Structures are given as structure tokens and as C-alpha cells.
Short mmCIF file of C-alpha atoms in Angstrom, two decimals:
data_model
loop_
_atom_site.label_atom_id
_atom_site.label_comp_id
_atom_site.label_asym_id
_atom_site.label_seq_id
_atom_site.Cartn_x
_atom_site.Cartn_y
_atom_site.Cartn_z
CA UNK H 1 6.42 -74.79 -68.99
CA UNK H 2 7.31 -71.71 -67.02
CA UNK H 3 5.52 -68.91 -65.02
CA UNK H 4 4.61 -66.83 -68.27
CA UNK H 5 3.92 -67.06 -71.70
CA UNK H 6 4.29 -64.17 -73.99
CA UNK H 7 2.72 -60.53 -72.65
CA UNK H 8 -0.82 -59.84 -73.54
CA UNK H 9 -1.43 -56.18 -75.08
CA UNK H 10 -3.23 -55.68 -71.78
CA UNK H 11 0.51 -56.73 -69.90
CA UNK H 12 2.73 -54.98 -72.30
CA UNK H 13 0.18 -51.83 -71.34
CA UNK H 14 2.49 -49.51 -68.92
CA UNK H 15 5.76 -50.30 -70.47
CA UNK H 16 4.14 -49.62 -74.77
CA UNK H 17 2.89 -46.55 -73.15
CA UNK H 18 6.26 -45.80 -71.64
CA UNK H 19 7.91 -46.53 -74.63
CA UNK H 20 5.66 -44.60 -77.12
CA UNK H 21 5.03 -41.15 -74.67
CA UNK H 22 8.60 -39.97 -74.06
CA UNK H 23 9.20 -38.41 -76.67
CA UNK H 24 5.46 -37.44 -78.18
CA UNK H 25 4.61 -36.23 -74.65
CA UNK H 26 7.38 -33.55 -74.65
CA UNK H 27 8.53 -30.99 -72.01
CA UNK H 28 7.22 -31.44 -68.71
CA UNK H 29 5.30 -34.71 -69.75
CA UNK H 30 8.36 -36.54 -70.70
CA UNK H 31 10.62 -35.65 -68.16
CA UNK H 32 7.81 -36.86 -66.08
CA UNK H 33 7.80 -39.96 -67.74
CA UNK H 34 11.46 -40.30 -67.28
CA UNK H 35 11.34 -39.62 -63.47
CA UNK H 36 8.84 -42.73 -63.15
CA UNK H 37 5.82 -41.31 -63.61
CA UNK H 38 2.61 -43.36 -65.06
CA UNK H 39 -0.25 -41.39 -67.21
CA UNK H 40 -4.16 -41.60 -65.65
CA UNK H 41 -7.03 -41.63 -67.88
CA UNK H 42 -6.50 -37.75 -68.25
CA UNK H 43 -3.07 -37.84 -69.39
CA UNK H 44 -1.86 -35.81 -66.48
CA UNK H 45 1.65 -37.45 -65.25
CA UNK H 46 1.05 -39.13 -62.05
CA UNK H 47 3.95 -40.87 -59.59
CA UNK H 48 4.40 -44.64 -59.86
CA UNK H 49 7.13 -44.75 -57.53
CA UNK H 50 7.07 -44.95 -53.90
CA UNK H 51 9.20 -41.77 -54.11
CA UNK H 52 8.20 -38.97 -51.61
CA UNK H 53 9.27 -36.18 -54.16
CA UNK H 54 6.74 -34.23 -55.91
CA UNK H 55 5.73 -35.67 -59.51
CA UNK H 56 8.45 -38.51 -58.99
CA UNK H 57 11.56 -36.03 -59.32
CA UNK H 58 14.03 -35.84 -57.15
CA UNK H 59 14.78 -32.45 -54.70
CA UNK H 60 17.81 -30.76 -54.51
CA UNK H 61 20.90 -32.88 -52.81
CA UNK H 62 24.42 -32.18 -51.69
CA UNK H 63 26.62 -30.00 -54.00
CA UNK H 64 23.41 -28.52 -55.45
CA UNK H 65 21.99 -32.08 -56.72
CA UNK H 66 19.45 -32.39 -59.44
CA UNK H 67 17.67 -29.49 -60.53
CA UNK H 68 14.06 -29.85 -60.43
CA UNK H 69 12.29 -31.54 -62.74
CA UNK H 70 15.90 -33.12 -64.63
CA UNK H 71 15.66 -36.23 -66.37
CA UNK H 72 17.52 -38.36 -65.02
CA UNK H 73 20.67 -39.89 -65.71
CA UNK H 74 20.13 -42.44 -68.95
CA UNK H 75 17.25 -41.05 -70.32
CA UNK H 76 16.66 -42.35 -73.62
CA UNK H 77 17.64 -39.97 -76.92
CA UNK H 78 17.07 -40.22 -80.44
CA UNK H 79 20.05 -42.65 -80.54
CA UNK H 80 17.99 -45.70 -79.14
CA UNK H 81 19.99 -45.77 -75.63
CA UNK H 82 16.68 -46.26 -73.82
CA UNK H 83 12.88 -47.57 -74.48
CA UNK H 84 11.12 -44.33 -75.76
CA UNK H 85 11.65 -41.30 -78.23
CA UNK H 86 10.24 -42.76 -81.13
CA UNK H 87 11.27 -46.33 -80.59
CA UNK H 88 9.39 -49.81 -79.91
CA UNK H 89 10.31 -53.53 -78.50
CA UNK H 90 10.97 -55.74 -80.79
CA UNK H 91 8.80 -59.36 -80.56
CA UNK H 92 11.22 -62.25 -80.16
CA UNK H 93 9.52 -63.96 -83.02
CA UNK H 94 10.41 -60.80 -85.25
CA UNK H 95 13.56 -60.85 -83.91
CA UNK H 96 16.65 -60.38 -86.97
CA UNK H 97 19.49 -58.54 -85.24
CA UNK H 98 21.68 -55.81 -86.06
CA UNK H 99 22.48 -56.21 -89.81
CA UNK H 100 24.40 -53.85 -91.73
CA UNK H 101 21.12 -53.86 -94.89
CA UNK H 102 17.97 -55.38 -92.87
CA UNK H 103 19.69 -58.68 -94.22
CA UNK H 104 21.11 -61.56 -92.06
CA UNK H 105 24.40 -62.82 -92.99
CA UNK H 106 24.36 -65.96 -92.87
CA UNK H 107 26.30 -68.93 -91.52
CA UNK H 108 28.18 -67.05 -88.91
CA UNK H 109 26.96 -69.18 -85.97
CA UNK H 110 27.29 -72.58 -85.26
CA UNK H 111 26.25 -75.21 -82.32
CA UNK H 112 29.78 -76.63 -81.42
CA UNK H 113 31.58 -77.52 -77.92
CA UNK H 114 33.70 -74.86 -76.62
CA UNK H 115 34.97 -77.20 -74.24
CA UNK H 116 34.27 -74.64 -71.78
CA UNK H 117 31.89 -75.72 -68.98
CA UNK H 118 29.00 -74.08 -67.93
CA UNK H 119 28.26 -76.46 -64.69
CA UNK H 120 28.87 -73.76 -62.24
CA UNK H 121 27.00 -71.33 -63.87
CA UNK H 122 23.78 -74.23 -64.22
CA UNK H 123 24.56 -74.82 -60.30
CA UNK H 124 24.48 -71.48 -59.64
CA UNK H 125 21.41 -70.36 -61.32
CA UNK H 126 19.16 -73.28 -59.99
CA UNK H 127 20.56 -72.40 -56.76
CA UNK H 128 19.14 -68.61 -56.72
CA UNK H 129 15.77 -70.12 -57.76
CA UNK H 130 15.79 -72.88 -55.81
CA UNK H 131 16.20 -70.01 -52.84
CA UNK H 132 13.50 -68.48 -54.30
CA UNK H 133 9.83 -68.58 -52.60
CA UNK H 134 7.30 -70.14 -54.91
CA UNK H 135 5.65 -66.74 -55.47
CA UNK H 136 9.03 -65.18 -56.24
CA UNK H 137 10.54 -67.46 -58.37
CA UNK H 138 6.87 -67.42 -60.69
CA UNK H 139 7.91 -63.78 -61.35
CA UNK H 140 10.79 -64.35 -62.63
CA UNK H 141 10.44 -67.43 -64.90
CA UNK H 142 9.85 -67.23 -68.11
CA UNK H 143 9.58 -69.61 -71.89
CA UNK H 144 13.40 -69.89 -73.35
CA UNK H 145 11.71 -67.74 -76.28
CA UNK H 146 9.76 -65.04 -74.39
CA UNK H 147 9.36 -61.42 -75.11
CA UNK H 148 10.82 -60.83 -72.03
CA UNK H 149 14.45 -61.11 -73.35
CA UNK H 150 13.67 -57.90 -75.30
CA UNK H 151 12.40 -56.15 -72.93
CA UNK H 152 14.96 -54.37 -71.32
CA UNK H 153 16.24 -50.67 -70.62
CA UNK H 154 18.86 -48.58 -69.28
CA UNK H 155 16.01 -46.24 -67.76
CA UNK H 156 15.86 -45.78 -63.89
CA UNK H 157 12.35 -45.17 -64.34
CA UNK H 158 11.49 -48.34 -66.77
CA UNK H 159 9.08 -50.72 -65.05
CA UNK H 160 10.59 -54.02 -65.31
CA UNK H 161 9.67 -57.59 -64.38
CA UNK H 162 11.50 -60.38 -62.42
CA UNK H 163 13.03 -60.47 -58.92
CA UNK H 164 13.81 -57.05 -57.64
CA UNK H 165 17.27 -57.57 -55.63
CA UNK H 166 15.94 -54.90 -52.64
CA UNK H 167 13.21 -57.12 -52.24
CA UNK H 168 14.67 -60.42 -51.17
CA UNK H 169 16.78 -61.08 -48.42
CA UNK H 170 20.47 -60.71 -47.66
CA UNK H 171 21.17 -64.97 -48.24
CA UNK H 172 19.17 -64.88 -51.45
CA UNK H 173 20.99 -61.69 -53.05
CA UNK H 174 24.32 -63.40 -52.35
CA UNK H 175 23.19 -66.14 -54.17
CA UNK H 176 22.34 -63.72 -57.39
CA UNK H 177 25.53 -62.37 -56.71
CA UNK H 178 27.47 -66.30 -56.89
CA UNK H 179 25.16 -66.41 -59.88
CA UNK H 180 26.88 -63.26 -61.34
CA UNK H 181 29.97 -64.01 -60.20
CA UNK H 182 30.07 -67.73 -62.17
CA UNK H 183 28.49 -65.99 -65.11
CA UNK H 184 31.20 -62.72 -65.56
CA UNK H 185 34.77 -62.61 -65.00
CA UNK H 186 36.49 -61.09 -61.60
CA UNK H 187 36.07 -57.35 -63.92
CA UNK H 188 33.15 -57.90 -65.01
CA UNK H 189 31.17 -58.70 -61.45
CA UNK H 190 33.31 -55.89 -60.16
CA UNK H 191 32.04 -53.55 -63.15
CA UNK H 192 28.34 -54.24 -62.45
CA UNK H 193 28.70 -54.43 -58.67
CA UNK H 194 30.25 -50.13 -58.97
CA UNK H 195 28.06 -49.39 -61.42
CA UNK H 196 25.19 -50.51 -58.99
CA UNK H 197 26.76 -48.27 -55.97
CA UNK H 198 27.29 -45.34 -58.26
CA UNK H 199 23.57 -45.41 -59.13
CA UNK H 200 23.19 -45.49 -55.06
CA UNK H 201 25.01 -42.53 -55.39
CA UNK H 202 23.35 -40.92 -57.50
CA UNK H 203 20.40 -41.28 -55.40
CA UNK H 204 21.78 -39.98 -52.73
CA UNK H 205 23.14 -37.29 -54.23
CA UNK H 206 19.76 -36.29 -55.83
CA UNK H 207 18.25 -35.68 -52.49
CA UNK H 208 17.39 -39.91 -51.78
CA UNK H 209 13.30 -41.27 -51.75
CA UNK H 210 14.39 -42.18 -55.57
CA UNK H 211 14.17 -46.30 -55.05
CA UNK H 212 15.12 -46.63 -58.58
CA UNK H 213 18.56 -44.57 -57.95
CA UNK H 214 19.45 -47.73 -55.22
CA UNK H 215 21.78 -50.70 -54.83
CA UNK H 216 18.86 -52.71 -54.83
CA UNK H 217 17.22 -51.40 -57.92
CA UNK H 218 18.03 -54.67 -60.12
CA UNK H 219 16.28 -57.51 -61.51
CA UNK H 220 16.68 -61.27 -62.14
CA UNK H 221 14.86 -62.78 -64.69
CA UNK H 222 15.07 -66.42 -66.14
CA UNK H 223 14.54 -67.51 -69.71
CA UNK H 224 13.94 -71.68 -69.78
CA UNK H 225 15.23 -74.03 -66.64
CA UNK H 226 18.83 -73.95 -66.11
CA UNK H 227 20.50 -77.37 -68.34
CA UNK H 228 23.79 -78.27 -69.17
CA UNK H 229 21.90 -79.52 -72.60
CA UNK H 230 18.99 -77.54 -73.05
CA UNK H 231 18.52 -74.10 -73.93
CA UNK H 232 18.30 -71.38 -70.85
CA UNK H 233 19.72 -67.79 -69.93
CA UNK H 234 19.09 -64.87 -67.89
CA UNK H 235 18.95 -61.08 -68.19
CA UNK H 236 19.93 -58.89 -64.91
CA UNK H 237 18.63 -55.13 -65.25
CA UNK H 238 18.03 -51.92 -64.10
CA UNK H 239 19.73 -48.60 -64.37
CA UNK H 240 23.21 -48.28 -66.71
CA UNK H 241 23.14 -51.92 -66.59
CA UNK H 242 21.56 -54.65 -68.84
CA UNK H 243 23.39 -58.56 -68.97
CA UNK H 244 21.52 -61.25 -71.27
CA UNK H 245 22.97 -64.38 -71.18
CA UNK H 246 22.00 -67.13 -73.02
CA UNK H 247 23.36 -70.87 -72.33
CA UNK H 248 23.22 -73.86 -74.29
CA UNK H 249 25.44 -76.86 -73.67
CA UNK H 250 28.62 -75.10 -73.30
CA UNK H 251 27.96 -72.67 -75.41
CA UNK H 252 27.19 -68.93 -74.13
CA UNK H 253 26.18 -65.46 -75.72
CA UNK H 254 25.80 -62.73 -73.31
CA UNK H 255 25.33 -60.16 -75.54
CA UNK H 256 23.71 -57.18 -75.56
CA UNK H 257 25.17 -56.37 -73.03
CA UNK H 258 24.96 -52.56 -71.99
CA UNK H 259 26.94 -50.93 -69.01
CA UNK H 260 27.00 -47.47 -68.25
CA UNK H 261 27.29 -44.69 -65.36
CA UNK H 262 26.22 -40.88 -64.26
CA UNK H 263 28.50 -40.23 -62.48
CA UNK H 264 31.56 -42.46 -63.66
CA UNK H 265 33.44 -41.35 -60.92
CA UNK H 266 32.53 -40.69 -57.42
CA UNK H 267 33.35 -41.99 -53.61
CA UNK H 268 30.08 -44.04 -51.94
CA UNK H 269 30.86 -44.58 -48.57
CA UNK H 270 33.88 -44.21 -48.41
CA UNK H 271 35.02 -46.08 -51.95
CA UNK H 272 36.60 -44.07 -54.72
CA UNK H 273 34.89 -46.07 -58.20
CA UNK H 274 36.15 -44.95 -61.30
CA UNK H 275 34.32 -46.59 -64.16
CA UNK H 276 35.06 -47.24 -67.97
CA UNK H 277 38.62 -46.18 -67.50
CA UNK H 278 39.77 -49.14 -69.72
CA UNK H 279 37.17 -48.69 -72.28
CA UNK H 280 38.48 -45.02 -72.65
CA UNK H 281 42.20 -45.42 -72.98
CA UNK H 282 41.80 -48.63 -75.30
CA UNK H 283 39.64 -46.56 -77.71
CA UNK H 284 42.16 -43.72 -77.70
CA UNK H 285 45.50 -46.79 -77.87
CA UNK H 286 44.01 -47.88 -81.16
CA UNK H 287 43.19 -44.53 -82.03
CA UNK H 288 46.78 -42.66 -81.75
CA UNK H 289 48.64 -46.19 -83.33
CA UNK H 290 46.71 -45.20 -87.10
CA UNK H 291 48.66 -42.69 -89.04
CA UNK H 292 47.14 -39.53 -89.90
CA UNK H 293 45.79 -40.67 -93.43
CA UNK H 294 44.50 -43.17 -91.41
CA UNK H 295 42.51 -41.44 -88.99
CA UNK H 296 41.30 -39.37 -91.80
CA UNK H 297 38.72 -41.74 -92.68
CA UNK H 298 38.20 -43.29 -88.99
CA UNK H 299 37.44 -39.40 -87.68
CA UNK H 300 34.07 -38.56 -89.14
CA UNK H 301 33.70 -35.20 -87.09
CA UNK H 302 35.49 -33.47 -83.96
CA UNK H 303 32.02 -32.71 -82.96
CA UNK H 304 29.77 -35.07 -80.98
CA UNK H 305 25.95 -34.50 -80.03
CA UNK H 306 25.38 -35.62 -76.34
CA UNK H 307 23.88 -39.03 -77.64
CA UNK H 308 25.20 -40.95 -80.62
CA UNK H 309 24.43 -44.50 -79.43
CA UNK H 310 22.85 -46.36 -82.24
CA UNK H 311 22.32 -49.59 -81.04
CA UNK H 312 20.95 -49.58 -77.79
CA UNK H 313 17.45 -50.57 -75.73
CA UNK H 314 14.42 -50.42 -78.70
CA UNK H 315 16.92 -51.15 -81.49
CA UNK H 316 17.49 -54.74 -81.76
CA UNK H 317 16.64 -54.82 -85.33
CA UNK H 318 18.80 -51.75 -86.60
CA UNK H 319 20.39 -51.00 -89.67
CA UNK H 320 23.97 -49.88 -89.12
CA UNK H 321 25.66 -49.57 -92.20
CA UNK H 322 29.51 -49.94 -91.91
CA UNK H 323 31.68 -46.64 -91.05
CA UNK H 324 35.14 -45.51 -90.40
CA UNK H 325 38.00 -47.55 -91.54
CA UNK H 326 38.52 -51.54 -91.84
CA UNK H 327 40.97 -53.32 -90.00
CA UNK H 328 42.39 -55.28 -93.23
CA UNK H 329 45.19 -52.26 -94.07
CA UNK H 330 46.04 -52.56 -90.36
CA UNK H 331 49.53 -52.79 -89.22
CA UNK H 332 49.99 -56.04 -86.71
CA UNK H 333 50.26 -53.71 -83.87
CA UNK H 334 47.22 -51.79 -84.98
CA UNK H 335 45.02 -55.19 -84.90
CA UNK H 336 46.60 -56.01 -81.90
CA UNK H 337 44.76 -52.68 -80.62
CA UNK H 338 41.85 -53.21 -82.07
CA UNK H 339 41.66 -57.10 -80.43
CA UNK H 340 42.72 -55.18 -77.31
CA UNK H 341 39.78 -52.60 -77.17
CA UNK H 342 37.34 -55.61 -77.87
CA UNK H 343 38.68 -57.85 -74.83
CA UNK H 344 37.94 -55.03 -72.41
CA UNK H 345 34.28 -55.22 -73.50
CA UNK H 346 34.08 -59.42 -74.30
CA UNK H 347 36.33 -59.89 -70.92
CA UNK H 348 33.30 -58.80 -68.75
CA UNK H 349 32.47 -62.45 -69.54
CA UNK H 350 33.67 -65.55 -67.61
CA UNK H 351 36.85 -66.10 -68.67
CA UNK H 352 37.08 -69.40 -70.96
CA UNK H 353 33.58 -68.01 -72.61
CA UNK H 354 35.27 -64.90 -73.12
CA UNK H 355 38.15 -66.61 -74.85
CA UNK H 356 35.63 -68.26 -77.34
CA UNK H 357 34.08 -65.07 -78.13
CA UNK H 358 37.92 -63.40 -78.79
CA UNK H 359 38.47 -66.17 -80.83
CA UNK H 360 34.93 -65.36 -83.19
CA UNK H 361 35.94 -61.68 -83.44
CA UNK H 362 39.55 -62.64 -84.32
CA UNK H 363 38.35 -64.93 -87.33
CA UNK H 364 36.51 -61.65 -88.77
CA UNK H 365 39.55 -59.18 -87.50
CA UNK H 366 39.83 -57.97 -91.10
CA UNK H 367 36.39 -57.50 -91.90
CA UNK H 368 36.19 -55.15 -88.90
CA UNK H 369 35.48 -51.57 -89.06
CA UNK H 370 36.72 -48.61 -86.60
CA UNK H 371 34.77 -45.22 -86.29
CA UNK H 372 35.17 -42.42 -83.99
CA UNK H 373 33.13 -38.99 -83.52
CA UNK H 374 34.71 -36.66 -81.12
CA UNK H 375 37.93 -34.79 -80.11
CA UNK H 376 41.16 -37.24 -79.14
CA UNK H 377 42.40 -35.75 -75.57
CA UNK H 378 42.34 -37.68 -72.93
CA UNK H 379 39.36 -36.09 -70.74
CA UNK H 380 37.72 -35.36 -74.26
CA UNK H 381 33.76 -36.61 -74.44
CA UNK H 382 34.15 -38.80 -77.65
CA UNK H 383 32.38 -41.59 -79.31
CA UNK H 384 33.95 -44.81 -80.69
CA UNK H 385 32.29 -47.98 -82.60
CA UNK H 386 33.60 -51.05 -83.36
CA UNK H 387 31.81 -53.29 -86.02
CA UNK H 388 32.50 -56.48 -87.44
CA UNK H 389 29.55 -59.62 -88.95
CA UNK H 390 30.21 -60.87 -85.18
CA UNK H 391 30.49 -57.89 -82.99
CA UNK H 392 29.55 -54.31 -82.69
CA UNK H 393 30.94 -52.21 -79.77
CA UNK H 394 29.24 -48.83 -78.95
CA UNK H 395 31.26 -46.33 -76.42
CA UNK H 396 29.55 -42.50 -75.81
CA UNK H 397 30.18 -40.03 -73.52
CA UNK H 398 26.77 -38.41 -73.27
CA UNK H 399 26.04 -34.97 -71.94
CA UNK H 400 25.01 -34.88 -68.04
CA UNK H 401 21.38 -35.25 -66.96
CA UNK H 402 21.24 -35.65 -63.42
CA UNK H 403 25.05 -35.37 -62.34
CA UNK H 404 26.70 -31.90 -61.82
CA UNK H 405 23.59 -30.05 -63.66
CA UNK H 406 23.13 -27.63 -60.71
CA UNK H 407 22.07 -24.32 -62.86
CA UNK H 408 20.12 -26.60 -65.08
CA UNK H 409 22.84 -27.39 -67.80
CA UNK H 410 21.69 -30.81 -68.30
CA UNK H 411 19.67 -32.45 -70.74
CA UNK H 412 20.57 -33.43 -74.43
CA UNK H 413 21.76 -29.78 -75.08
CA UNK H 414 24.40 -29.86 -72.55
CA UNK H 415 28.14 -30.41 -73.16
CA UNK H 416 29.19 -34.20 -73.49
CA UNK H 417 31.21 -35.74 -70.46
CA UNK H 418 33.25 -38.51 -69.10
CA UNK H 419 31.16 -37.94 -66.57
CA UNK H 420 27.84 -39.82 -68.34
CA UNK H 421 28.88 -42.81 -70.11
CA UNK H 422 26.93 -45.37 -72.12
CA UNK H 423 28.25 -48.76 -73.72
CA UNK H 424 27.02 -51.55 -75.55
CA UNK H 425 28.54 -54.96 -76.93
CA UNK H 426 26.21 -56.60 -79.70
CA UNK H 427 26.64 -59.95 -81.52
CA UNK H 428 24.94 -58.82 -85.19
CA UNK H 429 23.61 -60.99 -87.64
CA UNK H 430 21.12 -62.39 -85.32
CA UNK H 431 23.46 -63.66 -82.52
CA UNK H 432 21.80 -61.04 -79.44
CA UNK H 433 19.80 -63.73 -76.64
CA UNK H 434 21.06 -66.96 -78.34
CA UNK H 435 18.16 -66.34 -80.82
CA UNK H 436 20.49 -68.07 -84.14
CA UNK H 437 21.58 -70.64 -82.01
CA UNK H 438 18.53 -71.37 -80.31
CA UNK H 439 16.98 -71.89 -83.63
CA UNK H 440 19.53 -74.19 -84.95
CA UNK H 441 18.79 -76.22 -81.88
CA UNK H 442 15.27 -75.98 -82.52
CA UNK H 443 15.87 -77.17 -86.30
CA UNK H 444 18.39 -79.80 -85.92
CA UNK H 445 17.80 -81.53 -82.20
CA UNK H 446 14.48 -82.02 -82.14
#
């Protein structure tokens, strides 16, 4: 057994309310809620953080900052990139997946070795909790099959659970970090660590006294005890970033996975980052190989609203039908794009894992479907899905909400930009957290 079973309704309390009021609280009330604010028995917003700024929102910082009162950079929006507006958290036992109908397809998944190991990534983990105090490491543990694994967002705000990496000292974050580092590829630590330092940024840039807009603004939690045999994984969250990763045997699934940035571009002490660079110029590769007729039926609009994410934090049951154009009529060059625009996303994973993974999508290549909203420049703010029984790929660049908004031109009215980008990778069917192959384990090994 681990430190928690399942949330009570009395647990799940703040974060159902934070969920639910975004949205049906409007104006002031949910850009309060957005900024980390709580509701008191009267219903007037009240701050939760340990920010010195009025209500929770940030003043004013260099370059004009964040107007007063802005929501802040990956607030959630109708298309489910964040817990709220109209959305809930799924249960784990009511768990099904992305499906294309509301129906699973089945037989996709299978328990099989990879002949990949996962030892360093089991050594790693128990290491981090074994550094862990006793108190510590109880907030962070939970059941293989706990809520908790749905329970994430991309909000700064969001109150989450687990180990809070600006909480513990220097020697135990590096140990999270060798935990990371055995978990993702050389890109993909590298991706999480500047999309961390960008939200620093952010903070800074906002005025500061935001300790949700920090490095150390990120949580461990653990699902099970870390096994080479038995089941286990862990999620690491906070804002623009969301990992899940689910082990068993040699078998891994570290999907969804969600990664995204306001700004995406920026110097923090003295680094340039650049983010999602690759993500943009693979979506525009495949996109400017199809032939005209082609993108005829890939191109649904030139126009894009500034959030078109459809499978993100709240919707791990959606119903995505199919769109765009499949990859069966592709050219071998065109498929060869199209498995070149998934690796950037699946390659955020340890490498041999990620190989596995490539090897999945590749047996469904034709079956796959390519859909774009958006102009086609290069600095255009577009929005690209990829979709297959074993993968979906979200990429949207959303209008600004906290970055560059001086004159108060953010929000969900404002133009889209590279600036504010959100992406997801999904494995449909049931494949998010393990959850298939944890039940075939469940059914067949014991």
C-alpha cells in the first residue's frame, strides 16, 4: 500500500471547485481563479498563493509586463487545454481514452518485451524517494491506479499534489532531475528543463511574488513502487508542462504528455531558449511536400481561434472524430514526413522506448490522419493534428495571455502567436497512464 488511496469529495474539494468555477464564474471571478485565487464561503475571490500582489495577479514588470488582472499564460479555453471552462477529471476507474466514437478499439496493446531496459529508470526513481524524508515521500506516493494520474493541468494557478521541486533541497532536486534525465531523451530533459526557466521568466517579467511563474514550481508524484516487474510510473507537473509515465517490465507509455510555453522565446539570465522550433518546421515539412489537391482536404480553414486544442487537461475521455487527410495516398517521402513530425514529439522519450513507440505508430502509418487550421508562413500562428488508433498529436499557437499584452490585447480574443504555444502527444484507444496495459496485467498475471 501507498500514502493515499483515492481522493475523498472532501479532498477533491479546491481543485472540483477550480475546475467547475472558471468558466461559470466569468469576468473578474475567473481571471481570479486563474491567477490562484480560492473562493470563501461568500464567493468573493480570495489569494491562495503566497503572492504579495493584490487578488493573486501579478503588477506591471519590465517592457510593460502583465496588465492587471490578465490571466495568465495557459489558462484553460473551451478547447480542454486546462482543468476548467466547462470541463471535469475523469475517475481512473471511468477511464476509456480518446476514441474516435466513445468506442475502444480494441486489441491495439499488448504486454510484450521491448527488450529495452528500464533498470536505470527503476534505480533512479527509488533513488529520489529513497532521498525523500518520510513526510515528503507520503505526499507523493500514491496506488498504481489512483485518481491522481488524472489529475493534472497546464494551469500556473492549479493546486497540485506531490513533491514541490522549490521545496526540497539542491541534492534531492538533482536526483528528480537524474530521474528525468533516465526517463526522457537528451531533447526531451532539455525541453522540460527551458520550458521550466521560461516560466521563471515569465515571472519575472510579470513583476515576480508569482511562486507559480518559478523554476521551482513542479511536482513529483509516484503511482505504485518502482519494479522492473510490477506496475509503477510517475507524472511531473506544473505550468506548460505535464509527463506521465507509466512502467511495466520493460514496457513504457509516457503519454499524455503536454509541453508548452508563453513566451517560446526569450533570454533568462543570460540564455537565449527558443522552444518548439522543431515541432513548427516539421508540421509545415509535411505540410508543403502534399500537392495542392492534397492540402485541399488537410486545410480545413486559414483562420484559427486562439485555442483549438481538443485533447488536453479535463478531456481524457474525448471524442475526436477523424479529420484532414489519411496518410494511405501518401507519397514515400510524404510518410517519411509524417513519421518525421511524430519523432519530434515521441523522441522526448528515452531513446530505445522512443524507438518502440515509432515502431507502434509506423504499423498504423496508413491509418493516420493529417489536419491543419491556420495560415502556412513560417511565423504564421497555425494549428496541426496528427491522429492515428495509436497516437494523436495536438500543436496550437494560442493567442497571448500574459506575454507581450501590455495595452491589454490578451486573452482568448487576441491574435494567435508563436509566441504562446500548447502541445500534446496522446496514445488513444485507452493507452494514456498504462491504463490498457495495466489491466491486461491485472487480467492475465494475477
Amino acid at each position: 500500500m501507498h500514502g493515499h488511496r483515492p481522493r475523498t469529495p472532501e479532498a477533491d474539494r479546491s481543485r472540483r471547485w477550480f475546475m467547475n468555477k472558471a468558466l461559470l464564474a466569468g469576468g473578474v471571478a475567473a481571471v481570479a481563479t486563474m491567477t490562484g485565487c480560492s473562493s470563501d464561503a461568500s464567493g468573493t475571490a480570495t489569494a491562495s498563493s503566497s503572492s504579495g500582489a493584490p487578488n493573486g495577479a501579478p503588477s506591471g514588470g519590465p517592457g510593460g509586463g502583465m496588465p492587471t488582472g490578465a490571466m495568465p499564460s495557459g489558462g484553460p479555453g473551451g478547447g480542454g487545454n486546462g482543468m476548467g471552462p466547462g470541463q471535469s477529471e475523469v475517475k481512473y476507474a471511468d477511464f476509456k481514452g480518446v476514441t474516435t466514437d466513445g468506442k475502444i478499439t480494441d486489441g491495439l496493446y499488448s504486454i510484450h518485451s521491448t527488450d529495452v531496459s528500464t533498470d536505470g529508470i527503476v534505480k533512479a526513481a527509488q533513488a529520489f524517494l529513497d532521498g525523500l524524508s518520510a513526510k515528503e515521500r507520503k505526499s507523493c506516493t500514491f496506488d498504481v491506479d489512483n485518481d491522481e494520474w488524472l489529475a493534472w493541468s497546464n494551469v500556473d494557478g492549479y493546486q497540485r499534489k506531490g513533491v514541490r521541486m522549490g521545496d526540497i533541497t539542491a541534492k534531492k532536486r538533482d536526483l528528480g532531475y537524474a530521474l528525468l534525465g533516465a526517463a526522457l531523451s537528451a531533447d526531451g530533459l532539455t525541453q522540460t528543463r527551458n520550458i521550466m526557466k521560461l516560466n521563471a521568466f515569465l515571472g519575472d517579467y510579470s513583476g515576480g511574488n508569482r511562486d507559480t511563474l518559478t523554476e521551482g514550481a513542479y511536482f513529483f508524484t509516484f503511482m505504485g513502487t518502482p519494479s522492473t516487474t510490477k506496475p509503477w510510473g510517475f507524472q511531473y507537473e506544473g505550468h506548460h508542462v505535464a509527463i506521465n509515465f507509466f512502467v511495466l517490465g520493460d514496457q513504457v507509455v509516457m503519454t499524455p504528455t503536454f509541453m508548452g510555453s508563453e513566451p517560446t522565446s526569450a533570454t533568462y539570465k543570460g540564455e537565449k531558449i527558443t522552444l518548439f522550433k522543431p515541432e513548427t518546421k516539421a508540421g509545415l515539412t509535411l505540410l508543403r511536400s502534399l500537392t495542392a489537391a492534397q492540402r485541399a482536404k488537410v486545410i480545413s480553414s486559414t483562420k484559427k481561434s486562439g485555442d483549438d486544442m481538443k485533447a488536453g487537461a479535463g478531456q481524457d475521455n474525448a471524442k475526436l472524430a477523424y479529420q484532414g487527410l489519411v496518410a494511405k495516398g501518401f507519397t514515400s517521402a510524404q510518410k517519411q514526413n509524417l513519421l518525421d513530425l511524430v519523432r519530434v514529439y515521441v523522441g522526448n522519450m528515452n531513446d530505445g522506448h522512443a524507438e518502440v513507440k515509432m515502431s507502434e505508430v509506423e504499423d498504423h502509418l496508413d491509418a493516420t490522419y493529417f489536419y491543419w487550421m491556420g495560415e502556412t508562413k513560417d511565423s504564421s500562428a497555425f494549428y496541426y493534428r496528427v491522429h492515428s488508433p495509436v497516437v494523436l498529436i495536438e500543436y496550437d499557437a494560442q493567442s497571448p495571455l500574459a506575454y507581450g499584452t501590455k495595452g491589454g490585447m490578451g486573452g482568448p480574443n487576441g491574435t494567435p502567436t508563436q509566441q504562446h504555444i500548447h502541445t500534446i502527444i496522446r496514445t488513444p484507444n485507452g493507452g494514456d497512464y498504462g491504463v490498457d496495459l495495466l489491466k491486461l496485467h491485472l487480467d492475465n498475471d494475477h
